[in-house]
Tab-separated table of C-alpha atoms in Angstrom:
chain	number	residue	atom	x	y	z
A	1	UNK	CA	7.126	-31.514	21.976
A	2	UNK	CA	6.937	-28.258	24.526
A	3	UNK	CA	10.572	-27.372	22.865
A	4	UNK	CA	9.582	-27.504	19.315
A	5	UNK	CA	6.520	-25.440	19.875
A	6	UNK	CA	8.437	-23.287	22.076
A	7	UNK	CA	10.834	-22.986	18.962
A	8	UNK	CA	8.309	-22.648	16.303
A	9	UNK	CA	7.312	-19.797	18.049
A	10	UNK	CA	10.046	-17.933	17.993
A	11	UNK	CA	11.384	-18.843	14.965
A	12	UNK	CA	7.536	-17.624	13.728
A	13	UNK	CA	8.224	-13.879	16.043
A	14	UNK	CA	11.852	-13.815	14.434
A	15	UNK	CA	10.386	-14.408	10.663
A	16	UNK	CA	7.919	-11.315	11.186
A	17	UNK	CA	10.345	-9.207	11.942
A	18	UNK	CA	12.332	-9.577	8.419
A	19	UNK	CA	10.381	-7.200	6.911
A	20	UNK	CA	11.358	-4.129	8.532
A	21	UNK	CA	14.920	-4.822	9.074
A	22	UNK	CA	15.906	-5.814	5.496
A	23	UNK	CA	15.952	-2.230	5.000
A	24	UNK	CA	17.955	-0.359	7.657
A	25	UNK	CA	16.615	3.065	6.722
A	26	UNK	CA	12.651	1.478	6.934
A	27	UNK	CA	13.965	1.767	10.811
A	28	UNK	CA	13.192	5.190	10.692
A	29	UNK	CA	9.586	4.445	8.779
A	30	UNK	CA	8.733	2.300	11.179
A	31	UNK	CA	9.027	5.231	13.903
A	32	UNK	CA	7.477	7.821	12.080
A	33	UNK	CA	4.475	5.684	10.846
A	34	UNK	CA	3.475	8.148	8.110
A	35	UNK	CA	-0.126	7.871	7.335
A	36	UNK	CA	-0.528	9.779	4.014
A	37	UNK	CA	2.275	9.098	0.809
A	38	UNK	CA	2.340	11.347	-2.382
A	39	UNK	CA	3.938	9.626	-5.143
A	40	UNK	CA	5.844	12.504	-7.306
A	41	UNK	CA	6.317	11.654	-10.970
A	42	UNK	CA	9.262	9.430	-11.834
A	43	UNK	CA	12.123	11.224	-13.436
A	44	UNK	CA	12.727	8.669	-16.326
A	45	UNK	CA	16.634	8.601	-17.719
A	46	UNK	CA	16.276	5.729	-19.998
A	47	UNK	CA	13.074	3.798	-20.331
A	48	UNK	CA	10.355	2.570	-22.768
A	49	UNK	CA	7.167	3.951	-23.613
A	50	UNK	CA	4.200	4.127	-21.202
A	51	UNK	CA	6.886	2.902	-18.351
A	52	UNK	CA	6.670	5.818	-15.938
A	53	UNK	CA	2.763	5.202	-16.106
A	54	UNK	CA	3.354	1.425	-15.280
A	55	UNK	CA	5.747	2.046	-12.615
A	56	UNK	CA	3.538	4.535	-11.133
A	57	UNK	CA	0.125	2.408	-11.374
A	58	UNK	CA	2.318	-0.465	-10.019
A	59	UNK	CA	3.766	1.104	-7.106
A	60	UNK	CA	0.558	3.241	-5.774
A	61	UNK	CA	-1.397	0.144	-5.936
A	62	UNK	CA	1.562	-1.743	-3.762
A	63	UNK	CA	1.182	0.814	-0.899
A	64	UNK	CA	-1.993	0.698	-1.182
A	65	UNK	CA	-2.002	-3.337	-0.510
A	66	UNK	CA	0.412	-2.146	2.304
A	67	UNK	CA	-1.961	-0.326	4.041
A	68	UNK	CA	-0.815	3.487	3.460
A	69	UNK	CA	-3.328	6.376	2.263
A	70	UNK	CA	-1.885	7.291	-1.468
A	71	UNK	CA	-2.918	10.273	-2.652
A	72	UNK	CA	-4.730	9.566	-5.865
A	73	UNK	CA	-1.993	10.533	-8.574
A	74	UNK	CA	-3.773	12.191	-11.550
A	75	UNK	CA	-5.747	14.399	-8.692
A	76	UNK	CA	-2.814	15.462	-6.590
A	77	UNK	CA	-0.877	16.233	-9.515
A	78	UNK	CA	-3.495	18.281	-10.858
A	79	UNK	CA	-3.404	19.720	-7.346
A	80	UNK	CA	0.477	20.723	-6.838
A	81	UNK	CA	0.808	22.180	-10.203
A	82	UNK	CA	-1.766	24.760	-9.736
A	83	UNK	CA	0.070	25.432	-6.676
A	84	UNK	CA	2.960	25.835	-8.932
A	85	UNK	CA	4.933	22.581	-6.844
A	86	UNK	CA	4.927	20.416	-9.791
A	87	UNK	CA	6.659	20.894	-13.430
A	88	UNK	CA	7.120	17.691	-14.750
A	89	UNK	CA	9.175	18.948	-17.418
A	90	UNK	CA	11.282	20.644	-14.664
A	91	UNK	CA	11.812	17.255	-12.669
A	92	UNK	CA	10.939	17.757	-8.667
A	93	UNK	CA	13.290	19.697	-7.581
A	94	UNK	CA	10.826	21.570	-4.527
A	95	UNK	CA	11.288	20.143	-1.432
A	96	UNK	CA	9.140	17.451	0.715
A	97	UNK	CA	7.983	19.977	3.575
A	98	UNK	CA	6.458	22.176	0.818
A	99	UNK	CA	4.971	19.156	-0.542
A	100	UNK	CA	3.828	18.519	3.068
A	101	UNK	CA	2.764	22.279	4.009
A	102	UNK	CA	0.654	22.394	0.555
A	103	UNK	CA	-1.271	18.734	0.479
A	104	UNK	CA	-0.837	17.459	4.022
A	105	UNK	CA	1.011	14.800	2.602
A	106	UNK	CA	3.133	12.710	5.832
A	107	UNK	CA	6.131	11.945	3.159
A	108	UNK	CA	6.769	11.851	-0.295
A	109	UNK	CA	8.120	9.125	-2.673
A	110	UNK	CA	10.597	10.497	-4.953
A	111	UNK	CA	11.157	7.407	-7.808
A	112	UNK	CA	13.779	7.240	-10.894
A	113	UNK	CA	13.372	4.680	-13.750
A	114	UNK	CA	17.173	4.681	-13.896
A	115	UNK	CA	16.718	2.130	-17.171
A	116	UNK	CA	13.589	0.073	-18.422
A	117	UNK	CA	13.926	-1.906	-21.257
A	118	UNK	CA	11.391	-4.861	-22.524
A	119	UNK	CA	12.471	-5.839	-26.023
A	120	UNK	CA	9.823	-7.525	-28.415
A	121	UNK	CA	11.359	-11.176	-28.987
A	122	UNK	CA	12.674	-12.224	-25.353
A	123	UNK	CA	10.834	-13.398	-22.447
A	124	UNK	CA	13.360	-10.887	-20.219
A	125	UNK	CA	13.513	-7.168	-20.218
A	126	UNK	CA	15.637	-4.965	-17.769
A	127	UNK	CA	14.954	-3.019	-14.802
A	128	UNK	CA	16.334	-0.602	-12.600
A	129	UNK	CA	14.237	1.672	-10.053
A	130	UNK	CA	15.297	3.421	-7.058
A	131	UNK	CA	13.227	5.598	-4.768
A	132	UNK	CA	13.488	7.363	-1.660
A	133	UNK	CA	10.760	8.223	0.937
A	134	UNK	CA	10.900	11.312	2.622
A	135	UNK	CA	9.578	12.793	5.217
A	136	UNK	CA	7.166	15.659	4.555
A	137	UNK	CA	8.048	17.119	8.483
A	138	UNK	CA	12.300	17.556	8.200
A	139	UNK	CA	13.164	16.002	4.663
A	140	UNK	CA	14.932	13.046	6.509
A	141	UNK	CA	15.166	10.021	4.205
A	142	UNK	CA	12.431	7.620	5.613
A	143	UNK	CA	13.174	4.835	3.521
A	144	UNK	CA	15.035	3.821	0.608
A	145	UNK	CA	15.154	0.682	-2.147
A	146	UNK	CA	18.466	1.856	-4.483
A	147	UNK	CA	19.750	-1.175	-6.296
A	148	UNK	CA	23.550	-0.978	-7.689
A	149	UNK	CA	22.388	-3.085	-10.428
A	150	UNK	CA	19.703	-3.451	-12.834
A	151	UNK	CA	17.280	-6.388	-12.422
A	152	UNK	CA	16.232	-9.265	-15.178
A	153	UNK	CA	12.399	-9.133	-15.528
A	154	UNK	CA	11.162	-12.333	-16.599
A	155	UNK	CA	8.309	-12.036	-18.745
A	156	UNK	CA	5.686	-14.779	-18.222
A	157	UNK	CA	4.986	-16.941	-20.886
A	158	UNK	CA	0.997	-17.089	-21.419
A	159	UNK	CA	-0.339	-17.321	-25.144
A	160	UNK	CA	-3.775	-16.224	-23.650
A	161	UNK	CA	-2.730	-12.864	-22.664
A	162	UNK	CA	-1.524	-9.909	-24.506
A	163	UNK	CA	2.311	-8.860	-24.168
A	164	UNK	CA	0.976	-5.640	-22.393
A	165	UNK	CA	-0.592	-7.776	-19.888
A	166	UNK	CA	1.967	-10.252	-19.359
A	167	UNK	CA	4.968	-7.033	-18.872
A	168	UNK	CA	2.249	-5.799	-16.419
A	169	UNK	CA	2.404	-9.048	-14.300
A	170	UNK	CA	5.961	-8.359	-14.268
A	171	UNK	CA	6.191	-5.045	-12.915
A	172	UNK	CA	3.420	-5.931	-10.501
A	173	UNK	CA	5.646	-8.337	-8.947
A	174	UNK	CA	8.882	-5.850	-9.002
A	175	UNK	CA	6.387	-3.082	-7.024
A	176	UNK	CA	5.519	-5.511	-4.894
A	177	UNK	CA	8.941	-6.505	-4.059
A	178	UNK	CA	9.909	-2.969	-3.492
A	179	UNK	CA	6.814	-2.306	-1.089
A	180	UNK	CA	7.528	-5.467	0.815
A	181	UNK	CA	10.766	-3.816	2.291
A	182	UNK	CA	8.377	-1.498	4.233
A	183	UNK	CA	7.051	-1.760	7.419
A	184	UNK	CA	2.657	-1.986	7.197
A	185	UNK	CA	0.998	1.072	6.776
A	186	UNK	CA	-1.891	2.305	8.878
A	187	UNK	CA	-4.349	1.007	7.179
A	188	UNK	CA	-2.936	-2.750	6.456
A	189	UNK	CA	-5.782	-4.233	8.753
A	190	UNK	CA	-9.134	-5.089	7.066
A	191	UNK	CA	-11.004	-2.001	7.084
A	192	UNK	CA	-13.560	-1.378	10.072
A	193	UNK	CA	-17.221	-0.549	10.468
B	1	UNK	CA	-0.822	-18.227	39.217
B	2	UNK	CA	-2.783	-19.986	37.297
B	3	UNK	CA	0.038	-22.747	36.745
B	4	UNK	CA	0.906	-22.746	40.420
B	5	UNK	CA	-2.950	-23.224	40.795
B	6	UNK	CA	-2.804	-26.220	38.220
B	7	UNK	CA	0.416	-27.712	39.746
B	8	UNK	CA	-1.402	-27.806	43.340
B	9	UNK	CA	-4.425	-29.378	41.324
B	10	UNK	CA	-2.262	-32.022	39.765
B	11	UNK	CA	-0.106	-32.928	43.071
B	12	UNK	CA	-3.663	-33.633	44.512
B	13	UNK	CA	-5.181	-35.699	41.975
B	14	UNK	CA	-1.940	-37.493	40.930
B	15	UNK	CA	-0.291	-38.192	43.934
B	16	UNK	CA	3.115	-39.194	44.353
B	17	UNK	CA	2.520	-42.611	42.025
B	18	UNK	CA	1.929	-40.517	39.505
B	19	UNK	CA	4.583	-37.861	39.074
B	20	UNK	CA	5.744	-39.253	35.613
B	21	UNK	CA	2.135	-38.099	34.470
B	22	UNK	CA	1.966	-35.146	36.104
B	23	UNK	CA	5.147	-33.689	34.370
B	24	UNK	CA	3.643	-35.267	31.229
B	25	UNK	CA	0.402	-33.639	31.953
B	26	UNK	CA	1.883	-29.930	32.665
B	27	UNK	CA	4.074	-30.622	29.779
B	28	UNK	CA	1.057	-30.802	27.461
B	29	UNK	CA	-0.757	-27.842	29.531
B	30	UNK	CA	2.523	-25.600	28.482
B	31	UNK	CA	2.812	-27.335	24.786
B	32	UNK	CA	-1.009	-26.293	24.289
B	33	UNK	CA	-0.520	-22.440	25.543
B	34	UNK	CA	2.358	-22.274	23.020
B	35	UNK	CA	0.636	-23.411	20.483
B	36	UNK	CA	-2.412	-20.894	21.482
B	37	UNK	CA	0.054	-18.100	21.688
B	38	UNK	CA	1.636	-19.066	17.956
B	39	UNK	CA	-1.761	-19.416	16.532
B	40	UNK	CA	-2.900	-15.966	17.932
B	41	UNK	CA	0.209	-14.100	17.134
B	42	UNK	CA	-0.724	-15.418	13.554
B	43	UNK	CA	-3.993	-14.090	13.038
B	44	UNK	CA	-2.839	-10.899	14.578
B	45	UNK	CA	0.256	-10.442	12.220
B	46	UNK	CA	-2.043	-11.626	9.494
B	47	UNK	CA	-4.692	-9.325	10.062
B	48	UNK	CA	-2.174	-5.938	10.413
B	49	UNK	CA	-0.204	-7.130	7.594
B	50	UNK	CA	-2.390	-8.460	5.132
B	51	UNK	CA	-5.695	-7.232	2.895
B	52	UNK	CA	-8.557	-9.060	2.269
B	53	UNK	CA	-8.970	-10.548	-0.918
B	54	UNK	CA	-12.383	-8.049	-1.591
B	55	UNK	CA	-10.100	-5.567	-1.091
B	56	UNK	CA	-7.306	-6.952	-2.891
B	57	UNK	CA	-8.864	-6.965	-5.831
B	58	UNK	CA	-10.246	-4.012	-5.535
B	59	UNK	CA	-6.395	-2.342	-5.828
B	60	UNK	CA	-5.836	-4.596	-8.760
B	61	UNK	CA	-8.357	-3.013	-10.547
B	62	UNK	CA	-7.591	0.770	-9.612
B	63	UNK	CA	-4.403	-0.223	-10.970
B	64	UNK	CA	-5.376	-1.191	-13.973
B	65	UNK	CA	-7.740	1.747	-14.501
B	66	UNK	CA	-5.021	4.090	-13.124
B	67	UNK	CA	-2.190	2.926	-15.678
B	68	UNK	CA	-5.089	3.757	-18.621
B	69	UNK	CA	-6.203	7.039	-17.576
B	70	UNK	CA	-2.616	7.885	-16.853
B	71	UNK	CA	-1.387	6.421	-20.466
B	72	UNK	CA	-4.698	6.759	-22.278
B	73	UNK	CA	-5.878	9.829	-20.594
B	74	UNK	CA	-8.845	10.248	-23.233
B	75	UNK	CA	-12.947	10.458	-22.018
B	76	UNK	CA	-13.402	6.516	-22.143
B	77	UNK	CA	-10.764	5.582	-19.928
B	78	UNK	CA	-11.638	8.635	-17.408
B	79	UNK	CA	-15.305	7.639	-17.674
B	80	UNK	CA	-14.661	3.901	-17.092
B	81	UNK	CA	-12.476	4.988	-14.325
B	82	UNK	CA	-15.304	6.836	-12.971
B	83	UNK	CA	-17.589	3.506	-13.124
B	84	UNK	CA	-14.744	1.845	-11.229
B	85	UNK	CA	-14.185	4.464	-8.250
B	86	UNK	CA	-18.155	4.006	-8.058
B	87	UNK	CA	-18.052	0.292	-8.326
B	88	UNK	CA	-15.470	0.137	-5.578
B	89	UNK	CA	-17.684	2.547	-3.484
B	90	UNK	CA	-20.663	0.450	-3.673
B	91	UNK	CA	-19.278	-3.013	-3.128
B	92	UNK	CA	-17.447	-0.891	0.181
B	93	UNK	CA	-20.494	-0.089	1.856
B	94	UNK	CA	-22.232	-3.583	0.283
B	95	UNK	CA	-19.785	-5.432	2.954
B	96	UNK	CA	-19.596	-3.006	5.398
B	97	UNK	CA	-16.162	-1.535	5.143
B	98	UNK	CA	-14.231	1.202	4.937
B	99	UNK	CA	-13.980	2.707	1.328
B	100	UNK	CA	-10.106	2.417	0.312
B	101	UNK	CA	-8.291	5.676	0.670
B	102	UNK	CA	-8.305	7.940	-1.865
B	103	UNK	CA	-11.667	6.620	-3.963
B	104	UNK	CA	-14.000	8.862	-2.461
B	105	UNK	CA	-12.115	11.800	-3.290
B	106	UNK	CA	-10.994	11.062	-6.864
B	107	UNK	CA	-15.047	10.167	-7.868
B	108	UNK	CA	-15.833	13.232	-6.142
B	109	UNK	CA	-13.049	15.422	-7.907
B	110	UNK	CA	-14.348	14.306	-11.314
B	111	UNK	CA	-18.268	14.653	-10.401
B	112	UNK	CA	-16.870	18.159	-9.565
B	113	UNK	CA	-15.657	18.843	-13.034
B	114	UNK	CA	-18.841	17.245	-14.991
B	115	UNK	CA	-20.912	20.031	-13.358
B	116	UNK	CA	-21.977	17.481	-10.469
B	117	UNK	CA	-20.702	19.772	-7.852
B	118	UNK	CA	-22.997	18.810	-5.099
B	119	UNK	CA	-23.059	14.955	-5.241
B	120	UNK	CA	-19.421	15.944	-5.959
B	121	UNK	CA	-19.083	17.500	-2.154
B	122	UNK	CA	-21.172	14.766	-0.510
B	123	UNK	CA	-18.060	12.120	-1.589
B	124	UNK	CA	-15.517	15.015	-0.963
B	125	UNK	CA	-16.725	15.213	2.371
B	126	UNK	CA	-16.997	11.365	2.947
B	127	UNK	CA	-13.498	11.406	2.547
B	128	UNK	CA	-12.756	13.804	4.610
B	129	UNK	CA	-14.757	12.214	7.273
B	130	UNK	CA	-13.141	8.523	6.678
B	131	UNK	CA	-9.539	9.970	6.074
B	132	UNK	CA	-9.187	13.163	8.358
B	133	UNK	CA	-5.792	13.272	7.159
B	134	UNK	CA	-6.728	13.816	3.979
B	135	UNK	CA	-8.052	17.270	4.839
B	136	UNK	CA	-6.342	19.591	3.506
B	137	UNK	CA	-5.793	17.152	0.187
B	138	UNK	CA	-9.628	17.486	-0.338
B	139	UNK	CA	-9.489	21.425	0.615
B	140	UNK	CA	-7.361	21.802	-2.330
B	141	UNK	CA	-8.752	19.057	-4.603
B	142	UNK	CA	-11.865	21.141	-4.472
B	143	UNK	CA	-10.449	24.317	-5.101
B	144	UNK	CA	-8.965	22.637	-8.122
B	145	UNK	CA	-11.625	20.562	-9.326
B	146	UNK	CA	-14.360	24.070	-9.022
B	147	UNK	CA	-11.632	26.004	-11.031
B	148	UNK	CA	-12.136	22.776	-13.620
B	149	UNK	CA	-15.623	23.161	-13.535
B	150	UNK	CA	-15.809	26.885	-14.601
């Protein structure tokens, strides 16, 4: 009885640990513990309509649940390119301290849709993301999720809910799947008085 | 200590007759306080790890909202985005938390740009004051939001 319980615990310590070192680089996320995020615009290289806007919704929202400060994207956009830091036609090519020096921003999430494809008869479309966090202080890369392949999406079968919807549940679940290879974010506790 | 302190206590009561129960009874004594110690480490991971579900939903629905001003980006999504941001405000300070990060300075941004520039400030500043990292964000935001405004 005493060993099992003995065991349960540490199989329980061991299992909430998993999170941070699926991802070797998170290592270095986990020292830093960067409070604020700005989340550039993805460069797309092959994708379908409206899925940079998905992908972005999808993935704020997912460090949100994590517990990190996200700098509201339509604002801080509207921000850095009257600073002249953001074309989006240009791509982001300006570096993460300037992003850093300008918005206070702690590190920066740099995201590709690298291909993002949902075609109308099949319940599976195709994915492939990458992004890289990095720090706002010396450019180091924080963290990293860079798949070699692309992904199946299965799209849930519901007859109550629109396609739209039922693609959205889908990338949900693909954001949250990226986010859950970092380490908690500041804020991940229930908010205080 | 506190187990040497037991031991002596059991030895006492026990006596030698009883040893069998004694180990039992220690047994059970260190069975409980690793149970204790699971159960606690599991409502501290779950409370640095997790969100509450008020809160949970509350990021659902930013998302939501985000993805249609972002796609839609027309005066009915940014105005129904607006009633959200306030929505989420209210139901904060309803339960006596925190306002997420970020939601006071977006509703204040837009109030900022409708001509509401001092209700627009009061949320800028509540921001500022819940998120002092955001600081210099909300410098900027209202340099950019006034420039809007004009």
């Amino acid at each position: 009885m005493k060993r099992a319980l003995l065991l349960m615990t540490i199989l329980f310590i061991a299992g909430c640990g998993s999170n941070v070192t699926k991802n070797p680089a998170a290592s270095k996320l986990h020292l830093m513990r960067p409070r604020t995020i700005l989340v550039l615009p993805p460069s797309v290289i092959r994708a379908d309509s409206d899925a940079d806007e998905r992908f972005v919704s999808s993935i704020v929202a997912a460090l949100l649940q994590k517990g990190y400060y996200v700098f509201p994207p339509p604002e801080v956009w509207k921000v850095l390119e009257q600073g002249g830091l953001l074309d989006r036609r240009k791509g982001n090519a300006t570096a993460p301290q300037r992003y850093g020096e300008y918005c206070g921003a702690d590190a920066v999430l740099y995201t590709s849709i690298e291909e993002w494809h949902m075609p109308q008869r099949t319940h599976e479309g195709r994915i492939k993301l990458s992004c890289q966090l990095k720090s706002a202080v010396n450019g180091a890369i924080l963290w990293k999720f860079e798949p070699r392949q692309s992904v199946a999406v299965t799209i849930p079968e519901d007859p109550g809910e629109s396609r739209s919807a039922r693609i959205e549940h889908a990338v949900v679940a693909v954001a949250e799947d990226i986010a859950s290879t970092m380490p908690p974010g500041r804020y991940a506790s229930p908010p205080e008085e | 200590m506190k187990t040497s302190t037991r031991l002596h206590h059991c030895s006492t009561t026990f006596g030698r007759g009883d040893e069998a129960r004694r180990h039992r009874a220690v047994g059970a004594i260190h069975g409980v306080t690793a149970l204790l110690i699971a159960l606690i480490l599991a409502t501290v991971v779950a409370g640095t790890t997790g969100c509450s579900p008020s809160r949970a939903t509350a990021v659902n629905e930013y998302r939501l909202s985000l993805f249609r001003i972002m796609a839609q980006g027309d005066s009915a999504s940014v105005r129904e985005h607006l009633i959200l941001l306030r929505t989420i405000i209210d139901e904060s300070w309803s339960r006596h938390e925190k306002v997420p990060p970020g939601i006071c300075a977006e509703y204040g941004a837009e109030l900022f740009r409708i001509g509401m520039a001092e209700e627009g400030e009061k949320y800028l500043t509540m921001e500022r004051e819940i998120y002092p990292e955001s600081r210099l964000f909300i410098h900027r935001l209202r340099v950019e939001a006034e420039g809007g405004a004009l």
